[in-house]
PDB file of N, CA and C in Angstrom:
ATOM      1  N   MET A   1     -55.979  44.441 -35.448  1.00 52.00           N
ATOM      2  CA  MET A   1     -55.653  44.373 -34.349  1.00 52.00           C
ATOM      3  C   MET A   1     -54.302  43.193 -34.225  1.00 52.00           C
ATOM      4  N   SER A   2     -53.691  43.361 -33.257  1.00 57.00           N
ATOM      5  CA  SER A   2     -52.090  42.891 -33.032  1.00 57.00           C
ATOM      6  C   SER A   2     -52.503  41.776 -32.840  1.00 57.00           C
ATOM      7  N   LYS A   3     -51.528  40.713 -32.738  1.00 53.00           N
ATOM      8  CA  LYS A   3     -51.674  39.563 -31.945  1.00 53.00           C
ATOM      9  C   LYS A   3     -51.752  39.371 -30.712  1.00 53.00           C
ATOM     10  N   SER A   4     -51.564  40.319 -29.996  1.00 66.00           N
ATOM     11  CA  SER A   4     -51.517  40.395 -28.273  1.00 66.00           C
ATOM     12  C   SER A   4     -53.255  40.682 -28.309  1.00 66.00           C
ATOM     13  N   ASP A   5     -53.864  41.347 -29.237  1.00 81.00           N
ATOM     14  CA  ASP A   5     -55.082  41.453 -28.869  1.00 81.00           C
ATOM     15  C   ASP A   5     -56.434  40.316 -29.066  1.00 81.00           C
ATOM     16  N   LEU A   6     -55.474  39.327 -29.743  1.00 82.00           N
ATOM     17  CA  LEU A   6     -56.419  37.691 -29.580  1.00 82.00           C
ATOM     18  C   LEU A   6     -56.907  37.415 -28.444  1.00 82.00           C
ATOM     19  N   THR A   7     -58.168  37.362 -28.482  1.00 89.00           N
ATOM     20  CA  THR A   7     -58.963  36.449 -27.343  1.00 89.00           C
ATOM     21  C   THR A   7     -58.176  35.085 -27.768  1.00 89.00           C
ATOM     22  N   ALA A   8     -58.541  34.551 -26.440  1.00 88.00           N
ATOM     23  CA  ALA A   8     -58.151  32.824 -26.415  1.00 88.00           C
ATOM     24  C   ALA A   8     -59.055  32.064 -27.668  1.00 88.00           C
ATOM     25  N   ALA A   9     -60.142  32.311 -27.751  1.00 92.00           N
ATOM     26  CA  ALA A   9     -60.976  31.569 -28.524  1.00 92.00           C
ATOM     27  C   ALA A   9     -60.645  31.743 -30.126  1.00 92.00           C
ATOM     28  N   GLU A  10     -59.959  33.516 -30.558  1.00 89.00           N
ATOM     29  CA  GLU A  10     -59.567  33.655 -31.647  1.00 89.00           C
ATOM     30  C   GLU A  10     -58.071  32.977 -31.169  1.00 89.00           C
ATOM     31  N   ALA A  11     -57.620  32.756 -30.948  1.00 85.00           N
ATOM     32  CA  ALA A  11     -56.137  32.349 -30.820  1.00 85.00           C
ATOM     33  C   ALA A  11     -56.456  30.868 -30.843  1.00 85.00           C
ATOM     34  N   ILE A  12     -57.330  30.203 -30.531  1.00 87.00           N
ATOM     35  CA  ILE A  12     -57.729  28.622 -30.877  1.00 87.00           C
ATOM     36  C   ILE A  12     -57.811  28.261 -32.228  1.00 87.00           C
ATOM     37  N   ARG A  13     -59.158  29.149 -32.592  1.00 89.00           N
ATOM     38  CA  ARG A  13     -59.330  28.957 -34.051  1.00 89.00           C
ATOM     39  C   ARG A  13     -58.188  29.368 -34.865  1.00 89.00           C
ATOM     40  N   ALA A  14     -57.193  30.266 -34.630  1.00 87.00           N
ATOM     41  CA  ALA A  14     -56.361  30.825 -35.807  1.00 87.00           C
ATOM     42  C   ALA A  14     -54.940  29.596 -35.687  1.00 87.00           C
ATOM     43  N   ARG A  15     -55.200  29.103 -34.992  1.00 86.00           N
ATOM     44  CA  ARG A  15     -53.828  27.981 -34.983  1.00 86.00           C
ATOM     45  C   ARG A  15     -53.893  26.994 -35.501  1.00 86.00           C
ATOM     46  N   ARG A  16     -52.650  26.719 -36.464  1.00 84.00           N
ATOM     47  CA  ARG A  16     -52.102  25.989 -37.385  1.00 84.00           C
ATOM     48  C   ARG A  16     -51.060  24.725 -37.007  1.00 84.00           C
ATOM     49  N   SER A  17     -51.263  23.608 -37.619  1.00 86.00           N
ATOM     50  CA  SER A  17     -50.278  22.871 -37.370  1.00 86.00           C
ATOM     51  C   SER A  17     -49.201  23.167 -38.821  1.00 86.00           C
ATOM     52  N   ILE A  18     -48.133  22.838 -38.609  1.00 82.00           N
ATOM     53  CA  ILE A  18     -47.188  23.000 -39.664  1.00 82.00           C
ATOM     54  C   ILE A  18     -46.616  21.878 -40.012  1.00 82.00           C
ATOM     55  N   LYS A  19     -46.244  21.734 -41.295  1.00 86.00           N
ATOM     56  CA  LYS A  19     -46.194  19.947 -41.573  1.00 86.00           C
ATOM     57  C   LYS A  19     -44.574  20.354 -42.540  1.00 86.00           C
ATOM     58  N   THR A  20     -44.436  21.697 -43.030  1.00 89.00           N
ATOM     59  CA  THR A  20     -42.971  21.584 -43.583  1.00 89.00           C
ATOM     60  C   THR A  20     -42.431  22.951 -43.094  1.00 89.00           C
ATOM     61  N   PHE A  21     -41.232  22.729 -43.332  1.00 87.00           N
ATOM     62  CA  PHE A  21     -40.113  23.654 -43.096  1.00 87.00           C
ATOM     63  C   PHE A  21     -39.395  23.934 -43.799  1.00 87.00           C
ATOM     64  N   LYS A  22     -38.808  25.651 -43.654  1.00 89.00           N
ATOM     65  CA  LYS A  22     -37.810  25.848 -44.836  1.00 89.00           C
ATOM     66  C   LYS A  22     -36.550  25.288 -44.398  1.00 89.00           C
ATOM     67  N   SER A  23     -35.641  25.252 -45.127  1.00 93.00           N
ATOM     68  CA  SER A  23     -34.223  24.637 -44.899  1.00 93.00           C
ATOM     69  C   SER A  23     -33.432  25.831 -44.698  1.00 93.00           C
ATOM     70  N   ASP A  24     -33.731  26.970 -44.449  1.00 94.00           N
ATOM     71  CA  ASP A  24     -32.838  27.902 -44.294  1.00 94.00           C
ATOM     72  C   ASP A  24     -32.142  27.682 -42.893  1.00 94.00           C
ATOM     73  N   PRO A  25     -30.955  28.334 -42.864  1.00 95.00           N
ATOM     74  CA  PRO A  25     -30.407  28.317 -41.344  1.00 95.00           C
ATOM     75  C   PRO A  25     -31.033  29.447 -40.637  1.00 95.00           C
ATOM     76  N   ILE A  26     -30.847  29.265 -39.233  1.00 94.00           N
ATOM     77  CA  ILE A  26     -31.566  30.100 -38.156  1.00 94.00           C
ATOM     78  C   ILE A  26     -30.248  30.767 -37.840  1.00 94.00           C
ATOM     79  N   PRO A  27     -30.225  32.317 -37.901  1.00 96.00           N
ATOM     80  CA  PRO A  27     -29.406  33.165 -37.482  1.00 96.00           C
ATOM     81  C   PRO A  27     -28.845  32.742 -35.843  1.00 96.00           C
ATOM     82  N   GLU A  28     -27.678  32.859 -35.889  1.00 97.00           N
ATOM     83  CA  GLU A  28     -26.942  32.534 -34.432  1.00 97.00           C
ATOM     84  C   GLU A  28     -28.059  33.216 -33.277  1.00 97.00           C
ATOM     85  N   PRO A  29     -28.127  34.800 -33.454  1.00 96.00           N
ATOM     86  CA  PRO A  29     -28.799  35.609 -32.286  1.00 96.00           C
ATOM     87  C   PRO A  29     -30.096  35.004 -32.292  1.00 96.00           C
ATOM     88  N   VAL A  30     -30.657  34.661 -33.170  1.00 96.00           N
ATOM     89  CA  VAL A  30     -31.984  34.475 -33.175  1.00 96.00           C
ATOM     90  C   VAL A  30     -32.053  32.921 -32.252  1.00 96.00           C
ATOM     91  N   LEU A  31     -31.303  32.189 -32.802  1.00 95.00           N
ATOM     92  CA  LEU A  31     -31.307  30.865 -32.059  1.00 95.00           C
ATOM     93  C   LEU A  31     -31.121  30.972 -30.466  1.00 95.00           C
ATOM     94  N   GLN A  32     -29.897  31.964 -30.142  1.00 96.00           N
ATOM     95  CA  GLN A  32     -29.722  32.356 -28.656  1.00 96.00           C
ATOM     96  C   GLN A  32     -30.741  32.758 -28.184  1.00 96.00           C
ATOM     97  N   GLU A  33     -31.863  33.635 -28.752  1.00 95.00           N
ATOM     98  CA  GLU A  33     -32.697  34.135 -27.845  1.00 95.00           C
ATOM     99  C   GLU A  33     -34.089  33.339 -27.700  1.00 95.00           C
ATOM    100  N   LEU A  34     -34.154  32.381 -28.748  1.00 93.00           N
ATOM    101  CA  LEU A  34     -35.169  31.349 -28.380  1.00 93.00           C
ATOM    102  C   LEU A  34     -34.715  30.475 -27.258  1.00 93.00           C
ATOM    103  N   LEU A  35     -33.253  29.940 -27.302  1.00 92.00           N
ATOM    104  CA  LEU A  35     -32.963  29.124 -26.496  1.00 92.00           C
ATOM    105  C   LEU A  35     -33.126  29.807 -25.013  1.00 92.00           C
ATOM    106  N   SER A  36     -32.802  31.097 -24.881  1.00 91.00           N
ATOM    107  CA  SER A  36     -33.254  31.447 -23.762  1.00 91.00           C
ATOM    108  C   SER A  36     -34.354  31.626 -23.238  1.00 91.00           C
ATOM    109  N   LEU A  37     -35.225  32.246 -24.221  1.00 90.00           N
ATOM    110  CA  LEU A  37     -37.077  31.851 -23.860  1.00 90.00           C
ATOM    111  C   LEU A  37     -37.740  30.766 -23.509  1.00 90.00           C
ATOM    112  N   MET A  38     -36.767  29.790 -23.846  1.00 87.00           N
ATOM    113  CA  MET A  38     -37.192  28.310 -23.382  1.00 87.00           C
ATOM    114  C   MET A  38     -37.181  28.020 -22.228  1.00 87.00           C
ATOM    115  N   GLN A  39     -35.991  28.692 -21.786  1.00 84.00           N
ATOM    116  CA  GLN A  39     -35.745  28.388 -20.147  1.00 84.00           C
ATOM    117  C   GLN A  39     -36.997  29.040 -19.113  1.00 84.00           C
ATOM    118  N   ASP A  40     -37.671  30.016 -19.610  1.00 82.00           N
ATOM    119  CA  ASP A  40     -38.642  30.631 -18.890  1.00 82.00           C
ATOM    120  C   ASP A  40     -39.582  29.625 -19.318  1.00 82.00           C
ATOM    121  N   ALA A  41     -40.077  29.331 -20.219  1.00 80.00           N
ATOM    122  CA  ALA A  41     -41.509  28.730 -20.637  1.00 80.00           C
ATOM    123  C   ALA A  41     -41.581  27.680 -19.568  1.00 80.00           C
ATOM    124  N   PRO A  42     -42.947  27.332 -19.343  1.00 78.00           N
ATOM    125  CA  PRO A  42     -43.294  26.157 -18.320  1.00 78.00           C
ATOM    126  C   PRO A  42     -43.495  24.717 -19.260  1.00 78.00           C
ATOM    127  N   SER A  43     -43.318  23.764 -18.516  1.00 76.00           N
ATOM    128  CA  SER A  43     -43.019  22.669 -19.171  1.00 76.00           C
ATOM    129  C   SER A  43     -44.177  21.422 -18.025  1.00 76.00           C
ATOM    130  N   SER A  44     -44.075  20.570 -19.046  1.00 76.00           N
ATOM    131  CA  SER A  44     -45.211  19.419 -18.534  1.00 76.00           C
ATOM    132  C   SER A  44     -44.255  18.583 -17.232  1.00 76.00           C
ATOM    133  N   TRP A  45     -45.351  18.833 -16.337  1.00 76.00           N
ATOM    134  CA  TRP A  45     -45.109  18.083 -15.392  1.00 76.00           C
ATOM    135  C   TRP A  45     -43.942  18.813 -14.313  1.00 76.00           C
ATOM    136  N   ASN A  46     -44.010  20.321 -14.996  1.00 72.00           N
ATOM    137  CA  ASN A  46     -42.971  21.047 -14.033  1.00 72.00           C
ATOM    138  C   ASN A  46     -41.801  20.686 -13.784  1.00 72.00           C
ATOM    139  N   PHE A  47     -41.213  19.882 -14.966  1.00 70.00           N
ATOM    140  CA  PHE A  47     -39.998  19.477 -15.435  1.00 70.00           C
ATOM    141  C   PHE A  47     -38.916  20.832 -15.436  1.00 70.00           C
ATOM    142  N   GLN A  48     -37.956  20.562 -14.700  1.00 66.00           N
ATOM    143  CA  GLN A  48     -36.767  21.743 -14.368  1.00 66.00           C
ATOM    144  C   GLN A  48     -36.232  21.585 -15.663  1.00 66.00           C
ATOM    145  N   PRO A  49     -35.617  22.350 -16.600  1.00 59.00           N
ATOM    146  CA  PRO A  49     -34.351  22.485 -17.263  1.00 59.00           C
ATOM    147  C   PRO A  49     -33.119  22.648 -16.999  1.00 59.00           C
TER     148      PRO A  49
END
C-alpha cells in the first residue's frame, strides 16, 4: 500500500510528532521545491503569502 492509498483514519493514526532533527543541510533544489509548494498550501484564516 502506498501513502496515497491511506484512508483519513489511517493517516491520522500513523501521524507522528518529530522532536529531533538531523543537522544535515537541505539541498538547494529541495529547499526551492518546498518553498514553491508552500505557496500553494492552504493557510489559516486564508492569509495570503
